[in-house]
PDB file of C-alpha atoms in Angstrom:
ATOM      1  CA  MET O 296      91.456  61.463 176.023  1.00  0.00           C
ATOM      2  CA  THR O 297      91.379  65.213 175.700  1.00  0.00           C
ATOM      3  CA  ARG O 298      91.147  66.621 172.212  1.00  0.00           C
ATOM      4  CA  GLN O 299      92.652  70.013 171.573  1.00  0.00           C
ATOM      5  CA  ARG O 300      90.846  71.743 168.752  1.00  0.00           C
ATOM      6  CA  SER O 301      92.332  73.727 165.913  1.00  0.00           C
ATOM      7  CA  PRO O 302      90.342  76.646 164.506  1.00  0.00           C
ATOM      8  CA  HIS O 303      89.735  74.815 161.200  1.00  0.00           C
ATOM      9  CA  VAL O 304      88.263  71.674 162.763  1.00  0.00           C
ATOM     10  CA  PRO O 305      84.593  71.156 161.765  1.00  0.00           C
ATOM     11  CA  SER O 306      82.164  72.434 164.353  1.00  0.00           C
ATOM     12  CA  ARG O 307      79.782  70.271 166.326  1.00  0.00           C
ATOM     13  CA  VAL O 308      76.728  71.465 168.177  1.00  0.00           C
ATOM     14  CA  ALA O 309      74.509  69.623 170.598  1.00  0.00           C
ATOM     15  CA  GLY O 310      71.755  67.677 168.939  1.00  0.00           C
ATOM     16  CA  LEU O 311      69.029  65.370 170.139  1.00  0.00           C
ATOM     17  CA  GLY O 312      70.146  62.137 171.730  1.00  0.00           C
ATOM     18  CA  THR O 313      73.715  61.352 172.662  1.00  0.00           C
ATOM     19  CA  ALA O 314      75.392  62.123 169.319  1.00  0.00           C
ATOM     20  CA  ALA O 315      76.388  65.620 168.313  1.00  0.00           C
ATOM     21  CA  LEU O 316      75.057  66.972 165.032  1.00  0.00           C
ATOM     22  CA  PHE O 317      77.686  67.836 162.415  1.00  0.00           C
ATOM     23  CA  VAL O 318      77.270  71.399 161.174  1.00  0.00           C
ATOM     24  CA  PRO O 319      79.690  72.044 158.306  1.00  0.00           C
ATOM     25  CA  ARG O 320      81.235  75.480 157.872  1.00  0.00           C
ATOM     26  CA  LEU O 321      82.742  77.101 154.808  1.00  0.00           C
ATOM     27  CA  GLY O 322      85.990  75.364 153.909  1.00  0.00           C
ATOM     28  CA  ASP O 323      85.290  72.187 155.878  1.00  0.00           C
ATOM     29  CA  LEU O 324      85.805  68.804 154.260  1.00  0.00           C
ATOM     30  CA  ALA O 325      82.638  66.743 154.435  1.00  0.00           C
ATOM     31  CA  MET O 326      81.542  63.324 153.257  1.00  0.00           C
ATOM     32  CA  ASP O 327      78.183  63.234 151.483  1.00  0.00           C
ATOM     33  CA  ASN O 328      76.511  59.942 152.394  1.00  0.00           C
ATOM     34  CA  ALA O 329      73.774  60.564 149.805  1.00  0.00           C
ATOM     35  CA  ARG O 330      76.505  60.505 147.125  1.00  0.00           C
ATOM     36  CA  ASP O 331      78.150  57.203 148.095  1.00  0.00           C
ATOM     37  CA  GLY O 332      80.565  58.878 150.513  1.00  0.00           C
ATOM     38  CA  ARG O 333      81.831  61.445 148.029  1.00  0.00           C
ATOM     39  CA  VAL O 334      84.139  63.970 149.724  1.00  0.00           C
ATOM     40  CA  GLY O 335      83.923  67.684 149.072  1.00  0.00           C
ATOM     41  CA  VAL O 336      84.907  71.085 150.373  1.00  0.00           C
ATOM     42  CA  VAL O 337      81.947  73.127 151.613  1.00  0.00           C
ATOM     43  CA  VAL O 338      81.852  76.209 149.361  1.00  0.00           C
ATOM     44  CA  ALA O 339      78.414  77.542 150.379  1.00  0.00           C
ATOM     45  CA  VAL O 340      76.168  77.006 153.379  1.00  0.00           C
ATOM     46  CA  PRO O 341      72.419  77.518 153.684  1.00  0.00           C
ATOM     47  CA  GLY O 342      71.412  80.990 154.787  1.00  0.00           C
ATOM     48  CA  GLU O 343      74.581  82.738 153.597  1.00  0.00           C
ATOM     49  CA  GLY O 344      74.121  84.740 150.422  1.00  0.00           C
ATOM     50  CA  SER O 345      71.594  83.078 148.173  1.00  0.00           C
ATOM     51  CA  ALA O 346      72.437  79.509 149.191  1.00  0.00           C
ATOM     52  CA  THR O 347      69.460  77.370 150.202  1.00  0.00           C
ATOM     53  CA  THR O 348      71.468  74.122 150.369  1.00  0.00           C
ATOM     54  CA  TYR O 349      75.041  73.116 151.104  1.00  0.00           C
ATOM     55  CA  HIS O 350      77.271  73.364 148.046  1.00  0.00           C
ATOM     56  CA  LEU O 351      80.350  71.164 147.848  1.00  0.00           C
ATOM     57  CA  ARG O 352      83.195  70.854 145.351  1.00  0.00           C
ATOM     58  CA  PRO O 353      85.808  68.075 145.071  1.00  0.00           C
ATOM     59  CA  PRO O 354      89.026  69.064 146.925  1.00  0.00           C
ATOM     60  CA  GLY O 355      91.092  69.016 143.718  1.00  0.00           C
ATOM     61  CA  GLY O 356      88.475  70.881 141.699  1.00  0.00           C
ATOM     62  CA  GLY O 357      85.671  69.606 139.557  1.00  0.00           C
ATOM     63  CA  ALA O 358      81.916  69.851 139.246  1.00  0.00           C
ATOM     64  CA  PRO O 359      80.139  71.114 142.381  1.00  0.00           C
ATOM     65  CA  TRP O 360      77.046  69.494 143.852  1.00  0.00           C
ATOM     66  CA  SER O 361      74.401  70.287 146.433  1.00  0.00           C
ATOM     67  CA  ALA O 362      73.483  68.543 149.669  1.00  0.00           C
ATOM     68  CA  LEU O 363      70.337  68.853 151.771  1.00  0.00           C
ATOM     69  CA  ALA O 364      69.974  72.131 153.662  1.00  0.00           C
ATOM     70  CA  ASP O 365      69.582  70.319 156.998  1.00  0.00           C
ATOM     71  CA  GLY O 366      73.014  68.699 156.527  1.00  0.00           C
ATOM     72  CA  THR O 367      71.758  65.242 157.505  1.00  0.00           C
ATOM     73  CA  THR O 368      73.579  63.553 154.617  1.00  0.00           C
ATOM     74  CA  LEU O 369      76.911  65.198 155.500  1.00  0.00           C
ATOM     75  CA  SER O 370      79.406  63.865 158.010  1.00  0.00           C
ATOM     76  CA  PRO O 371      82.915  64.866 159.048  1.00  0.00           C
ATOM     77  CA  LEU O 372      85.896  62.965 157.731  1.00  0.00           C
ATOM     78  CA  PRO O 373      87.582  60.836 160.370  1.00  0.00           C
ATOM     79  CA  MET O 374      90.947  62.271 161.350  1.00  0.00           C
ATOM     80  CA  LYS O 375      93.946  59.961 161.148  1.00  0.00           C
ATOM     81  CA  ALA O 376      96.894  59.876 163.494  1.00  0.00           C
ATOM     82  CA  THR O 377     100.182  60.711 161.790  1.00  0.00           C
ATOM     83  CA  HIS O 378     102.394  59.898 164.775  1.00  0.00           C
ATOM     84  CA  ALA O 379     102.589  59.818 168.574  1.00  0.00           C
ATOM     85  CA  THR O 380     105.059  61.496 170.925  1.00  0.00           C
ATOM     86  CA  LEU O 381     105.723  61.149 174.623  1.00  0.00           C
ATOM     87  CA  SER O 382     103.576  63.485 176.707  1.00  0.00           C
ATOM     88  CA  ALA O 383     105.399  66.211 178.568  1.00  0.00           C
ATOM     89  CA  GLY O 384     103.556  65.493 181.809  1.00  0.00           C
ATOM     90  CA  GLY O 385     102.992  62.225 183.587  1.00  0.00           C
ATOM     91  CA  ASP O 386     105.175  59.228 184.239  1.00  0.00           C
ATOM     92  CA  ALA O 387     105.063  55.684 182.979  1.00  0.00           C
ATOM     93  CA  VAL O 388     103.179  53.382 185.347  1.00  0.00           C
ATOM     94  CA  TYR O 389     103.370  49.607 185.759  1.00  0.00           C
ATOM     95  CA  ASP O 390     100.365  47.670 187.081  1.00  0.00           C
ATOM     96  CA  PRO O 391     101.660  44.362 188.505  1.00  0.00           C
ATOM     97  CA  ARG O 392      98.164  42.846 188.774  1.00  0.00           C
ATOM     98  CA  ALA O 393      97.398  43.464 185.099  1.00  0.00           C
ATOM     99  CA  ARG O 394     101.032  42.908 184.137  1.00  0.00           C
ATOM    100  CA  GLN O 395     100.825  45.978 181.922  1.00  0.00           C
ATOM    101  CA  GLY O 396     102.656  49.248 181.636  1.00  0.00           C
ATOM    102  CA  SER O 397     101.172  52.571 180.592  1.00  0.00           C
ATOM    103  CA  ILE O 398     103.104  55.437 179.011  1.00  0.00           C
ATOM    104  CA  PRO O 399     101.384  58.818 178.454  1.00  0.00           C
ATOM    105  CA  VAL O 400     101.513  59.856 174.794  1.00  0.00           C
ATOM    106  CA  LYS O 401     100.162  62.596 172.576  1.00  0.00           C
ATOM    107  CA  PHE O 402      98.639  61.534 169.245  1.00  0.00           C
ATOM    108  CA  HIS O 403      99.118  64.034 166.409  1.00  0.00           C
ATOM    109  CA  LEU O 404      96.285  64.022 163.864  1.00  0.00           C
ATOM    110  CA  ASP O 405      96.452  64.923 160.187  1.00  0.00           C
ATOM    111  CA  ASP O 406      94.327  68.036 160.749  1.00  0.00           C
ATOM    112  CA  GLY O 407      96.936  69.486 163.130  1.00  0.00           C
ATOM    113  CA  SER O 408      95.033  68.709 166.324  1.00  0.00           C
ATOM    114  CA  THR O 409      96.247  66.406 169.094  1.00  0.00           C
ATOM    115  CA  LEU O 410      94.768  63.841 171.464  1.00  0.00           C
ATOM    116  CA  ASP O 411      96.197  62.826 174.822  1.00  0.00           C
ATOM    117  CA  GLY O 412      96.295  59.075 175.278  1.00  0.00           C
ATOM    118  CA  ALA O 413      98.256  56.169 176.662  1.00  0.00           C
ATOM    119  CA  LEU O 414     100.413  53.461 175.181  1.00  0.00           C
ATOM    120  CA  ILE O 415      99.439  50.256 177.012  1.00  0.00           C
ATOM    121  CA  LEU O 416     102.004  47.471 176.870  1.00  0.00           C
ATOM    122  CA  THR O 417     101.960  43.866 178.089  1.00  0.00           C
ATOM    123  CA  SER O 418     105.050  42.504 179.855  1.00  0.00           C
ATOM    124  CA  ALA O 419     106.321  40.977 176.596  1.00  0.00           C
ATOM    125  CA  GLU O 420     105.749  44.248 174.740  1.00  0.00           C
ATOM    126  CA  LEU O 421     107.573  46.170 177.485  1.00  0.00           C
ATOM    127  CA  GLU O 422     110.600  43.910 177.044  1.00  0.00           C
ATOM    128  CA  ARG O 423     110.470  44.332 173.259  1.00  0.00           C
ATOM    129  CA  LEU O 424     110.196  48.126 173.588  1.00  0.00           C
ATOM    130  CA  HIS O 425     113.159  48.109 175.981  1.00  0.00           C
ATOM    131  CA  GLN O 426     115.259  46.203 173.427  1.00  0.00           C
ATOM    132  CA  GLN O 427     114.250  48.558 170.621  1.00  0.00           C
ATOM    133  CA  THR O 428     114.903  51.738 172.612  1.00  0.00           C
ATOM    134  CA  SER O 429     118.263  50.323 173.775  1.00  0.00           C
ATOM    135  CA  HIS O 430     119.238  49.918 170.112  1.00  0.00           C
ATOM    136  CA  LEU O 431     118.178  53.529 169.473  1.00  0.00           C
ATOM    137  CA  VAL O 432     120.213  54.826 172.431  1.00  0.00           C
ATOM    138  CA  ASN O 433     123.274  52.864 171.224  1.00  0.00           C
ATOM    139  CA  ALA O 434     122.874  54.261 167.701  1.00  0.00           C
ATOM    140  CA  HIS O 435     122.543  57.774 169.142  1.00  0.00           C
ATOM    141  CA  GLU O 436     125.717  57.360 171.203  1.00  0.00           C
ATOM    142  CA  ARG O 437     127.615  56.042 168.155  1.00  0.00           C
ATOM    143  CA  ALA O 438     126.403  59.021 166.114  1.00  0.00           C
ATOM    144  CA  LEU O 439     127.765  61.376 168.798  1.00  0.00           C
ATOM    145  CA  GLY O 440     131.142  59.633 168.709  1.00  0.00           C
ATOM    146  CA  GLY O 441     130.792  57.697 171.947  1.00  0.00           C
ATOM    147  CA  THR O 442     130.880  53.937 172.350  1.00  0.00           C
ATOM    148  CA  PRO O 443     127.932  52.059 173.817  1.00  0.00           C
TER     149      PRO O 443
END
């Protein structure tokens, strides 16, 4: 999958090992694992102004708190998919050996970014999807004044 980034997506920089280190920026939402997963907006970062630690505030307002200057207790919030749409490029493919079909889709995430992916369907799921889309096409034709 290819993730397309929005300018307000939290930054990641290369760290040691295989995982990337999360480096929060001003305005990012972050989860503070030292505070039982409490979520806050980063309102100050170490090295900017007089800040020597990260300062976070609850998204709806409330008392601010500090997190370690190295950011090791902070992690990004997982993005959630809001919906999926058919991808503009690529065709559906059927693999007779696996008895599965694959349809290219684009997942839209709640932060405004997207991920390219695939909807994988078994033979039974393909038949069910065909029935459901046939009902949608019939409803569309009725709405336009035609008869299915």
